[in-house]
Tab-separated table of C-alpha atoms and ligand atoms in Angstrom:
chain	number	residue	atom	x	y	z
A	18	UNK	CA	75.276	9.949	187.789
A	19	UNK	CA	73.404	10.822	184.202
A	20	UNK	CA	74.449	8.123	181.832
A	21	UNK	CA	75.782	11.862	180.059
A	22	UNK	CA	77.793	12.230	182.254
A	23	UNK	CA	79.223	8.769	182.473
A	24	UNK	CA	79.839	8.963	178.975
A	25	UNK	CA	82.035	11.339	179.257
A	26	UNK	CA	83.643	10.436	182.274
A	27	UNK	CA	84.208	7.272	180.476
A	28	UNK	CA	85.240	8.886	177.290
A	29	UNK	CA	87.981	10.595	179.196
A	30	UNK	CA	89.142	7.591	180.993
A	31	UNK	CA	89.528	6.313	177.789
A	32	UNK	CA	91.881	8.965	176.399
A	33	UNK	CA	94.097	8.877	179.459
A	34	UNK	CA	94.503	4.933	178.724
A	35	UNK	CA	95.029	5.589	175.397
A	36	UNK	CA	97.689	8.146	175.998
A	37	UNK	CA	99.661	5.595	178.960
A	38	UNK	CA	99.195	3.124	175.812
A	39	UNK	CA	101.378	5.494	173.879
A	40	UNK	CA	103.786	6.492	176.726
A	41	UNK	CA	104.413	2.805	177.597
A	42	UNK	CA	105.347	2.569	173.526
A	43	UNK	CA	102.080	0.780	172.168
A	44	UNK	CA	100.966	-1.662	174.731
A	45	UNK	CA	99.734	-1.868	178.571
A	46	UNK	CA	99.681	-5.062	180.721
A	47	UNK	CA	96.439	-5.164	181.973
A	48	UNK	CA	97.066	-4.996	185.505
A	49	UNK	CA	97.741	-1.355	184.977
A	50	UNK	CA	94.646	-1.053	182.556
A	51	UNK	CA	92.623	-2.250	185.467
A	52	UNK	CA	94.286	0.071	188.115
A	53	UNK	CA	93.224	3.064	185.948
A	54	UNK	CA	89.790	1.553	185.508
A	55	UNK	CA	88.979	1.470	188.718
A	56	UNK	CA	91.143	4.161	190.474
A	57	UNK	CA	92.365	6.423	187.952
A	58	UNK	CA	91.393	10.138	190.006
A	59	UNK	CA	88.496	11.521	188.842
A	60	UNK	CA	87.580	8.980	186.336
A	61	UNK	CA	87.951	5.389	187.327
A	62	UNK	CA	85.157	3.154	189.062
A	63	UNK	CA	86.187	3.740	192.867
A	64	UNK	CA	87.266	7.314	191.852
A	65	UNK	CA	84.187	9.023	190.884
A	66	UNK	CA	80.733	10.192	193.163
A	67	UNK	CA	78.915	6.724	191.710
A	68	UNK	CA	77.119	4.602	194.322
A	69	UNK	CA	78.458	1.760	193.963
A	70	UNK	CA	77.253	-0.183	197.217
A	71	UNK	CA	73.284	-0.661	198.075
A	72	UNK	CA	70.475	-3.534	198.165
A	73	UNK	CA	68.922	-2.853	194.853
A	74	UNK	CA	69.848	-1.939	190.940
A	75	UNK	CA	67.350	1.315	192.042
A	76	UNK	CA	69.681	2.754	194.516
A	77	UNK	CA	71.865	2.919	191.523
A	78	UNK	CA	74.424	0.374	192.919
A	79	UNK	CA	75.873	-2.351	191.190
A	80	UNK	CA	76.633	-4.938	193.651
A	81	UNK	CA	76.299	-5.614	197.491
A	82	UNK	CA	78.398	-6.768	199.674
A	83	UNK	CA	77.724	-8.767	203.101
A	84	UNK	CA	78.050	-5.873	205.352
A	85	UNK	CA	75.692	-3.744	202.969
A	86	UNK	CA	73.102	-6.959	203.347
A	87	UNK	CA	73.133	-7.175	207.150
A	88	UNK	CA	74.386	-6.106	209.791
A	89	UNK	CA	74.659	-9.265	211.516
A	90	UNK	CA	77.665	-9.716	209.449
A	91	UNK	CA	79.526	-6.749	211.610
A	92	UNK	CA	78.128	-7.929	214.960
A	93	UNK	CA	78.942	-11.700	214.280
A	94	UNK	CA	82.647	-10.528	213.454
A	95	UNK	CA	83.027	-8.118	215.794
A	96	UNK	CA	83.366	-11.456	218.184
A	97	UNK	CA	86.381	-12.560	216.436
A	98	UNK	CA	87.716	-9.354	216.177
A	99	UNK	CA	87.126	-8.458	220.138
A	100	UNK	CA	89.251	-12.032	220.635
A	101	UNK	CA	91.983	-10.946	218.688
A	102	UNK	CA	92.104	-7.556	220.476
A	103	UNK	CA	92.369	-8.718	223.656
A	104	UNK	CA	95.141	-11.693	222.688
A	105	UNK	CA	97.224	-8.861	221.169
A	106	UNK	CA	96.402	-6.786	223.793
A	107	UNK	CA	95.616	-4.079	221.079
A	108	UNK	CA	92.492	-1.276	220.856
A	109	UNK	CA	92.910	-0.732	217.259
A	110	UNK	CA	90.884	-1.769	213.859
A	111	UNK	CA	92.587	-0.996	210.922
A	112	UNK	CA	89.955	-1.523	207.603
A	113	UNK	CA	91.082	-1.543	204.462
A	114	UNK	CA	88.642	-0.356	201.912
A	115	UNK	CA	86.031	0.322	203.836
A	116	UNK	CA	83.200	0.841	200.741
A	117	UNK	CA	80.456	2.928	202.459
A	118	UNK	CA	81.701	2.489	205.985
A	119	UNK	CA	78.967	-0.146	206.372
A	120	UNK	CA	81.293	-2.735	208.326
A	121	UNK	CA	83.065	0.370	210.343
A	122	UNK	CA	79.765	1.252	211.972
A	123	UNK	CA	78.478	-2.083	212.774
A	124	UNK	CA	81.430	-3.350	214.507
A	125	UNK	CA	82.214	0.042	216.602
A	126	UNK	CA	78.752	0.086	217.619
A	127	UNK	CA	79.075	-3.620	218.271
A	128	UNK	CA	82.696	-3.129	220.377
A	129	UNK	CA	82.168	0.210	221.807
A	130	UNK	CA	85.031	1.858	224.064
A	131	UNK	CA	86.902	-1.615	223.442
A	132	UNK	CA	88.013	0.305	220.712
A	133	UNK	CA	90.414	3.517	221.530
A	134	UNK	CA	90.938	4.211	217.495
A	135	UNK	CA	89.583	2.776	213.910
A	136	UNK	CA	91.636	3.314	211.211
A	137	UNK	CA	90.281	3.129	207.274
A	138	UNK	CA	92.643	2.730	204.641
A	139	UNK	CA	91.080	3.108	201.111
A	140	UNK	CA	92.615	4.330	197.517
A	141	UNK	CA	89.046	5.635	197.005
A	142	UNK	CA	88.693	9.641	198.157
A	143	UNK	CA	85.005	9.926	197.467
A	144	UNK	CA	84.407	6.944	199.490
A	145	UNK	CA	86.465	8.234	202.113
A	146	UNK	CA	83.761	11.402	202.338
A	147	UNK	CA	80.825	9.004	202.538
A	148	UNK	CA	82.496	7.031	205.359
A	149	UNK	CA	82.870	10.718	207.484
A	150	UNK	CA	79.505	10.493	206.684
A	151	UNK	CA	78.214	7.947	208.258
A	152	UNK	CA	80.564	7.437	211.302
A	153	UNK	CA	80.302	10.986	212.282
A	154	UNK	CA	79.072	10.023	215.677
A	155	UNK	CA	82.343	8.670	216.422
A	156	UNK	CA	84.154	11.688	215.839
A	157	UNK	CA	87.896	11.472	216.671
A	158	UNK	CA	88.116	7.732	217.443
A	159	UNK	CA	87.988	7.149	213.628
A	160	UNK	CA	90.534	8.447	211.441
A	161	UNK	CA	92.195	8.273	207.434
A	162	UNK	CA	95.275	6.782	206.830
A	163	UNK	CA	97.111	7.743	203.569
A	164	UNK	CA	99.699	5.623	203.768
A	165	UNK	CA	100.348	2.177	206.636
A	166	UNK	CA	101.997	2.696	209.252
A	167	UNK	CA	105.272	1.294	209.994
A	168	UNK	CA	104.724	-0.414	213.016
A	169	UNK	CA	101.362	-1.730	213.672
A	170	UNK	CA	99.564	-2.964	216.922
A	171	UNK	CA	96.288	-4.141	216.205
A	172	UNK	CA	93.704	-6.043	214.113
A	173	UNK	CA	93.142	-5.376	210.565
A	174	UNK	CA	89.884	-6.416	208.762
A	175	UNK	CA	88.970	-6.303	204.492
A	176	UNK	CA	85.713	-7.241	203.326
A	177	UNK	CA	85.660	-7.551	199.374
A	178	UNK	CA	89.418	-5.902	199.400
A	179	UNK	CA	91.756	-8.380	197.977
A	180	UNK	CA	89.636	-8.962	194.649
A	181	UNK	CA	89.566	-5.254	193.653
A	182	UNK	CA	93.657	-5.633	193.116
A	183	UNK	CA	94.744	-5.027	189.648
A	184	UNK	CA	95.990	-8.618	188.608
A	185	UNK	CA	98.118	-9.448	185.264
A	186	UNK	CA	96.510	-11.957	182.705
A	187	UNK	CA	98.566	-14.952	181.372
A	188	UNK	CA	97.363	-16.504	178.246
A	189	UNK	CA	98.518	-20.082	176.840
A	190	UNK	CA	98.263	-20.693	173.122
A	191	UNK	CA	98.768	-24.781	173.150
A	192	UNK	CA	103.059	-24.102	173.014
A	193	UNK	CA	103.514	-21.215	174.966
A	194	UNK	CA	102.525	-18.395	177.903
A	195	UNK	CA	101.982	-14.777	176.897
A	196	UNK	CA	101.213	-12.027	179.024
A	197	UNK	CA	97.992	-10.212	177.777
A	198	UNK	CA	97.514	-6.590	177.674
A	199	UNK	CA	96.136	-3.521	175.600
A	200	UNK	CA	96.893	-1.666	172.991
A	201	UNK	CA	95.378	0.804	170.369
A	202	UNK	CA	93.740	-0.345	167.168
A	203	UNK	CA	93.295	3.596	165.618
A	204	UNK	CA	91.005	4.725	168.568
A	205	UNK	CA	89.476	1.344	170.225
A	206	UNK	CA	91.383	-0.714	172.760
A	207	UNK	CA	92.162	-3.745	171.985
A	208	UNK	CA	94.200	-6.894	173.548
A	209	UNK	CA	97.023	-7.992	172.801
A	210	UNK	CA	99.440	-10.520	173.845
A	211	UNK	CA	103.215	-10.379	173.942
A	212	UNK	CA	105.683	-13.391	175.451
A	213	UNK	CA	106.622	-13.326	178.862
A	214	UNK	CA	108.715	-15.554	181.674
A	215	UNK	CA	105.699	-15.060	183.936
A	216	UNK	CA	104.148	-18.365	184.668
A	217	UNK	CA	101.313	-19.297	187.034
A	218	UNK	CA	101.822	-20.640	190.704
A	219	UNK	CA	101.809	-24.501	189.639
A	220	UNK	CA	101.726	-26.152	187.106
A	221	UNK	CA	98.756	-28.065	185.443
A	222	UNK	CA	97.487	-29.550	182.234
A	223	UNK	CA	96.382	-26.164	180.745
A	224	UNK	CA	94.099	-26.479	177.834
A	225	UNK	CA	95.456	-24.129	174.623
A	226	UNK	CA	93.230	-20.903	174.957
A	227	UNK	CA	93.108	-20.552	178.598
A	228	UNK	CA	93.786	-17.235	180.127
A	229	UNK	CA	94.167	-16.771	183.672
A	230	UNK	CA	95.177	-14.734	186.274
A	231	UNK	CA	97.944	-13.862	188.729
A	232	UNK	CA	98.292	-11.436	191.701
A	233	UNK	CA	101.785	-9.739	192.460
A	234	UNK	CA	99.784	-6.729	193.954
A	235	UNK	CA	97.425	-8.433	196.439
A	236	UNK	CA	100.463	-10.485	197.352
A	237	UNK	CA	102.856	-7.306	197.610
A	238	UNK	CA	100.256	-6.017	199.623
A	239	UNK	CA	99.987	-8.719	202.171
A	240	UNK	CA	103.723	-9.119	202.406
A	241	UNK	CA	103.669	-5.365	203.625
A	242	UNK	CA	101.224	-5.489	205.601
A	243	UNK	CA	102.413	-8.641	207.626
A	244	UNK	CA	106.069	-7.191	207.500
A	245	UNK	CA	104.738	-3.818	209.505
A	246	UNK	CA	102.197	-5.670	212.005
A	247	UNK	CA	104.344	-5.974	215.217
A	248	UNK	CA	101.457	-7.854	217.313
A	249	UNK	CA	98.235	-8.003	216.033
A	250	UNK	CA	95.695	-10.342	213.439
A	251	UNK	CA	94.413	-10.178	210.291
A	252	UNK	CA	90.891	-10.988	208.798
A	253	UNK	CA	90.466	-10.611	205.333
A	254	UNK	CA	86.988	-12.018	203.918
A	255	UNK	CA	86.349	-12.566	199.735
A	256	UNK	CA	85.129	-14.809	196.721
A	257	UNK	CA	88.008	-16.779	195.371
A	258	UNK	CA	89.771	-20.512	196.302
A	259	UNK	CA	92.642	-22.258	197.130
A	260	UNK	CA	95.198	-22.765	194.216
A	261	UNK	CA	94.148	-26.154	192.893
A	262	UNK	CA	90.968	-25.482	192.633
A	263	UNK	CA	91.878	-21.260	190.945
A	264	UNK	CA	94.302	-23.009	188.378
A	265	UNK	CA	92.366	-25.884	187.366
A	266	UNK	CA	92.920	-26.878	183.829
A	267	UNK	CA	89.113	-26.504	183.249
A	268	UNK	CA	88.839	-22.910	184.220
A	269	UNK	CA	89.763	-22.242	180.909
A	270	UNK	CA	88.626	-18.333	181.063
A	271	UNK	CA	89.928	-17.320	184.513
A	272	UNK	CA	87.780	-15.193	186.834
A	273	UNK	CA	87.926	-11.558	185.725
A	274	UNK	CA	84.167	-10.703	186.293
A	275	UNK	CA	82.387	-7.052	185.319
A	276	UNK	CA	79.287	-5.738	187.930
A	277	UNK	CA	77.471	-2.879	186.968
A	278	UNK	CA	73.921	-3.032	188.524
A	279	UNK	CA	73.790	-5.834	189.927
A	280	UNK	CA	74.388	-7.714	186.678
A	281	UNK	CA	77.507	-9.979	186.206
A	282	UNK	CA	79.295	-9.846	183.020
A	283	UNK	CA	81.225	-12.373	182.562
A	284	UNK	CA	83.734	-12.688	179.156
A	285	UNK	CA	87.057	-11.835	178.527
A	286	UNK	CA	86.434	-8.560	176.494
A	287	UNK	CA	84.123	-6.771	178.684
A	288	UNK	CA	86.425	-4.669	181.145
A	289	UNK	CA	87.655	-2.504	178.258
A	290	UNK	CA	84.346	-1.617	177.322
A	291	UNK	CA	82.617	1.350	179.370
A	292	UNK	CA	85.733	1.878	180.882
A	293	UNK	CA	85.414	3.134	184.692
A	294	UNK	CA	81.596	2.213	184.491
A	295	UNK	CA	81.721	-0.946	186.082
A	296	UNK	CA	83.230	-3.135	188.683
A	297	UNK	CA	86.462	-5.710	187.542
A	298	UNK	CA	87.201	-7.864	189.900
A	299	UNK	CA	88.746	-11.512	190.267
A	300	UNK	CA	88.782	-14.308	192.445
A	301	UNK	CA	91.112	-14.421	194.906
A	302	UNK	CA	93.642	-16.939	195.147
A	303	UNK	CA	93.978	-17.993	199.287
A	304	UNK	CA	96.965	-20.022	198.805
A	305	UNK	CA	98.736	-17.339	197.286
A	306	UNK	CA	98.063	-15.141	200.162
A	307	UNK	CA	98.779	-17.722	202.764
A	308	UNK	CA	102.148	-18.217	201.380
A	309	UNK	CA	103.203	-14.582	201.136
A	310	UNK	CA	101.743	-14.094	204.530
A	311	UNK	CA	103.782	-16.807	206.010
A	312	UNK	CA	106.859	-15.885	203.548
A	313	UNK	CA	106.648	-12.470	205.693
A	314	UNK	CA	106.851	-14.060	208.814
A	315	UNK	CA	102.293	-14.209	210.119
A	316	UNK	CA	101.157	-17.274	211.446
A	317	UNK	CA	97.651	-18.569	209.392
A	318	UNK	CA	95.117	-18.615	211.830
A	319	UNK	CA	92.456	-20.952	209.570
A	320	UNK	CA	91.355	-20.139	206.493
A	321	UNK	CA	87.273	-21.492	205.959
A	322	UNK	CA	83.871	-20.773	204.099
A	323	UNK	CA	82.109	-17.456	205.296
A	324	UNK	CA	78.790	-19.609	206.453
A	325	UNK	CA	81.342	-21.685	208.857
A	326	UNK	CA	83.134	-18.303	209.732
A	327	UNK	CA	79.947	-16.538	211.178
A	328	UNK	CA	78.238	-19.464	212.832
A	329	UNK	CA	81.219	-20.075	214.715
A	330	UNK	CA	81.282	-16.878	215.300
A	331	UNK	CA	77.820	-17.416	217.369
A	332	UNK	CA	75.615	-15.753	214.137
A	333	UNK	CA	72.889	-18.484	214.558
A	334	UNK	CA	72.546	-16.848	218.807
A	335	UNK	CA	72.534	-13.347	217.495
A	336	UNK	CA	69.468	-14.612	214.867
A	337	UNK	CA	67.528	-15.721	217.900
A	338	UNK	CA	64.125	-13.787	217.907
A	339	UNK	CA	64.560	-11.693	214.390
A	340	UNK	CA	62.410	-10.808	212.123
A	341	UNK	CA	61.593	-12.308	208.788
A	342	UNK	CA	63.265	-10.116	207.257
A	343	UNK	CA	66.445	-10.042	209.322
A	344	UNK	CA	66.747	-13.862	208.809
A	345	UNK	CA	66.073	-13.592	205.090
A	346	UNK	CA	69.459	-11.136	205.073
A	347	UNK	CA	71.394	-13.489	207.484
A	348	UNK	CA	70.295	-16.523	205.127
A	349	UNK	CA	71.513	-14.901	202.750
A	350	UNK	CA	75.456	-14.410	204.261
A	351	UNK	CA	75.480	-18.819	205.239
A	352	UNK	CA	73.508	-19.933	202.003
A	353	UNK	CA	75.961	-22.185	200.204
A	354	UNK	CA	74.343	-20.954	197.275
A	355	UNK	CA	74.628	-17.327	198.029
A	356	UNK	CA	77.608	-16.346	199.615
A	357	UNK	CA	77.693	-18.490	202.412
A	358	UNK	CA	80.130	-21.172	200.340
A	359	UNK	CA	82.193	-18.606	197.404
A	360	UNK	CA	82.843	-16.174	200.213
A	361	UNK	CA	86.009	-17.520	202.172
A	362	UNK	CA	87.741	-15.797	205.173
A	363	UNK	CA	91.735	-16.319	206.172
A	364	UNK	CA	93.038	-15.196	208.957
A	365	UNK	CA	96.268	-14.336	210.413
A	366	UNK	CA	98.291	-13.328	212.904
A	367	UNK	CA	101.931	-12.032	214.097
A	368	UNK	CA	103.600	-11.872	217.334
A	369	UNK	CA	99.709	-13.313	218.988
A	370	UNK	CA	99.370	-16.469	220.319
A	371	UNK	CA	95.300	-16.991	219.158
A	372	UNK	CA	93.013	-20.134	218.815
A	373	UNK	CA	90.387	-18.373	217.055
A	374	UNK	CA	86.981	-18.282	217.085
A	375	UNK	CA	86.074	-18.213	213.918
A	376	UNK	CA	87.772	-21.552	212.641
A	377	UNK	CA	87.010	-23.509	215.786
A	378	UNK	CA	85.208	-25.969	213.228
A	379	UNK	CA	85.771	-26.804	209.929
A	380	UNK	CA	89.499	-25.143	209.222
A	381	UNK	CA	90.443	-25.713	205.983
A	382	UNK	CA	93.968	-24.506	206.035
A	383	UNK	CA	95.219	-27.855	204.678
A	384	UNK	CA	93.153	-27.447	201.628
A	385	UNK	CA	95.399	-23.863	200.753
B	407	LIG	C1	84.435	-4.094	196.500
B	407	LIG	S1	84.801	-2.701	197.475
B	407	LIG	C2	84.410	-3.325	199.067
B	407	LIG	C3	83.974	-2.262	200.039
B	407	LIG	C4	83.576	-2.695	201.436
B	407	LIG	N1	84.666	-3.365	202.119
B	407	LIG	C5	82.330	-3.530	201.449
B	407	LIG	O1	82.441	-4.733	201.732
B	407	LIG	O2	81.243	-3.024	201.177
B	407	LIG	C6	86.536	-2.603	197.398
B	407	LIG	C7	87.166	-1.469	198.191
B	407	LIG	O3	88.578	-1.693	198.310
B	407	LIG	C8	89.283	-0.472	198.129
B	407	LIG	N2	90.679	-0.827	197.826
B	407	LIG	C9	91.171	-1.517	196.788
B	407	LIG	N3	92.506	-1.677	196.892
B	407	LIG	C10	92.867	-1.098	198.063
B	407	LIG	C11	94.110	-0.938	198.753
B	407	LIG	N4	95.254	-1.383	198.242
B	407	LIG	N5	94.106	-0.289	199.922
B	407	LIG	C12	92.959	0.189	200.444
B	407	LIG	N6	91.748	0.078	199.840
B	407	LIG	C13	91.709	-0.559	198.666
B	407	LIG	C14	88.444	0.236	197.078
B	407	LIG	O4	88.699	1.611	197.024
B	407	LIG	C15	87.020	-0.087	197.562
B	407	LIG	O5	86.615	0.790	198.575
């Protein structure tokens, strides 16, 4: 993309916000600032022809993501996810947001004719051509869902999914909460807080000035999920914590975080800037999940670091005899500094009775 056009891509996105800022009569909460920013068609981040995934600023992507950085990732989970299958007696993956189809191809090549049908999920329609793309070989075995099924039989997987779900900001002055959210100042965007009866998920010893965030959608999303999975597990892998540590009273600026080539910009003002131009994510709160999963009626499987994850997953027998080079990448997935410690998988499961693999040691459910 010409940084022309992304101008005026971005300049559009703009106006459209600007105009919802009028509709909504003067002021957005930014959940649904960040839902156009990212998915608005056309225009947002996920919505345009932008590469967003790759190893290097070059390629013109802004981040990567484990299964972008080595395969290994796919073939270590593919273990877990070939357990899971066979408790639930299931031949179905289900991905949701499935990026470049990276993680698609690496675990059907790694499960073969164990699985009769992978199905990707993902708001994004340019992705969705990439991943035909690249899992063409597959041919009818792979398919696009636009909306979930009702009744599911299987075992659904989300790299990097959870933290690309609009969240709404809460802001506490010293004497009160206020929801923040957007509105115009003549053309620019600016925030803008108003009061609200949301409240975080516990309580703490806020300090006056600290914003964070919550997450109705991801949770929505879980409870839907786990309400329409008849038999079948869940893996969902991503940066973020249990609540005590999300909501501690020093995090005084929450987690919203910018990427744009491999750069992240951290500060509170930055995701109305460039709009559409750039990643917003957050951290994800596992606790939250857990609970809504459980509140829908899953059992948590374990819930532990990625590093743990993959090596009991057997990732240190699949490095046996690699390259440099391969074992720089897989270093890369179990470095606590890297994403081997941030990076946290949960798992869960409905109508399955699994001990699973991948939280054989060092479970940390009781931490959530
Ligand atoms: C950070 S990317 C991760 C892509 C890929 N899983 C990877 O690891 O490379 C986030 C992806 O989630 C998708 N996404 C966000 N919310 C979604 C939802 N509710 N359902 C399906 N896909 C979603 C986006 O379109 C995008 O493809």
């Amino acid at each position: 993309m010409s940084s022309d056009g992304a101008v005026s891509l971005s300049a559009r996105l703009h106006e459209r916000v600007a105009t919802a800022i009028g509709r909504a009569g003067g002021w957005l909460p930014f959940d649904r600032v960040m839902a156009m920013a990212l998915y608005e068609p056309g225009l947002g981040y996920y919505a345009r022809g932008s590469r967003q995934f790759g190893a290097l600023p070059s390629s013109g992507s802004d981040f990567i993501t484990a299964p972008e950085l080595s395969p290994l990732f796919g073939q270590a989970l593919a273990r877990q996810i070939l357990q899971a299958l066979d408790a639930a007696e299931a031949d179905e993956i289900i991905e949701f947001g499935a990026g470049s189809g990276a993680l698609a191809l690496q675990l059907l090549q790694a499960l073969g004719g164990r699985v009769r049908r992978y199905s990707i999920v993902d708001l994004s329609g340019t992705l969705r051509e990439r991943q035909a793309e690249r899992l063409a070989a597959f041919g009818d075995r792979v398919r696009w869902l636009d909306a979930l099924p009702d009744d599911l039989h299987a075992v659904v997987v989300g790299n990097e999914v959870l933290d690309a779900m609009p969240v709404q900001l809460l802001h506490w002055d010293g004497s009160a909460w206020f929801e923040r959210g957007v509105e115009l100042d003549s053309d620019a965007l600016r925030w803008a807080d108003r009061a609200t009866a949301l409240r975080p998920p516990c309580d703490a010893p806020f300090v006056p000035g600290t914003t964070v965030e919550i997450h109705p959608q991801a949770q929505a999303f879980i409870r839907t999920l786990v309400e329409r999975l008849r038999r079948g597990a869940a893996f969902f892998i991503d940066y973020g914590f249990p609540e005590a540590e999300y909501y501690h009273p020093q995090r005084t600026g929450g987690t919203l975080i910018c990427h744009r080539a491999h750069r992240a910009e951290f500060g509170d003002d930055d995701p109305l800037a460039d709009l559409g131009e750039k990643d917003i994510s957050t951290h994800v709160d596992f606790t939250g999940i857990a609970l809504a999963a459980q509140d829908a009626g899953a059992e948590v499987l374990g819930y532990t670091s990625q590093a743990r994850f993959l090596m009991n997953c057997g990732l240190l027998e699949l490095l046996r005899g690699a390259d440099p080079r391969t074992l720089a990448a897989a270093q890369k997935l179990i470095a606590e500094h890297e994403m081997g410690e941030l990076f946290k998988v949960i798992g869960l499961a409905r109508g399955v009775s699994l001990d699973a693999l991948g939280f054989s040691a060092g479970d940390r459910s009781h931490r959530l």
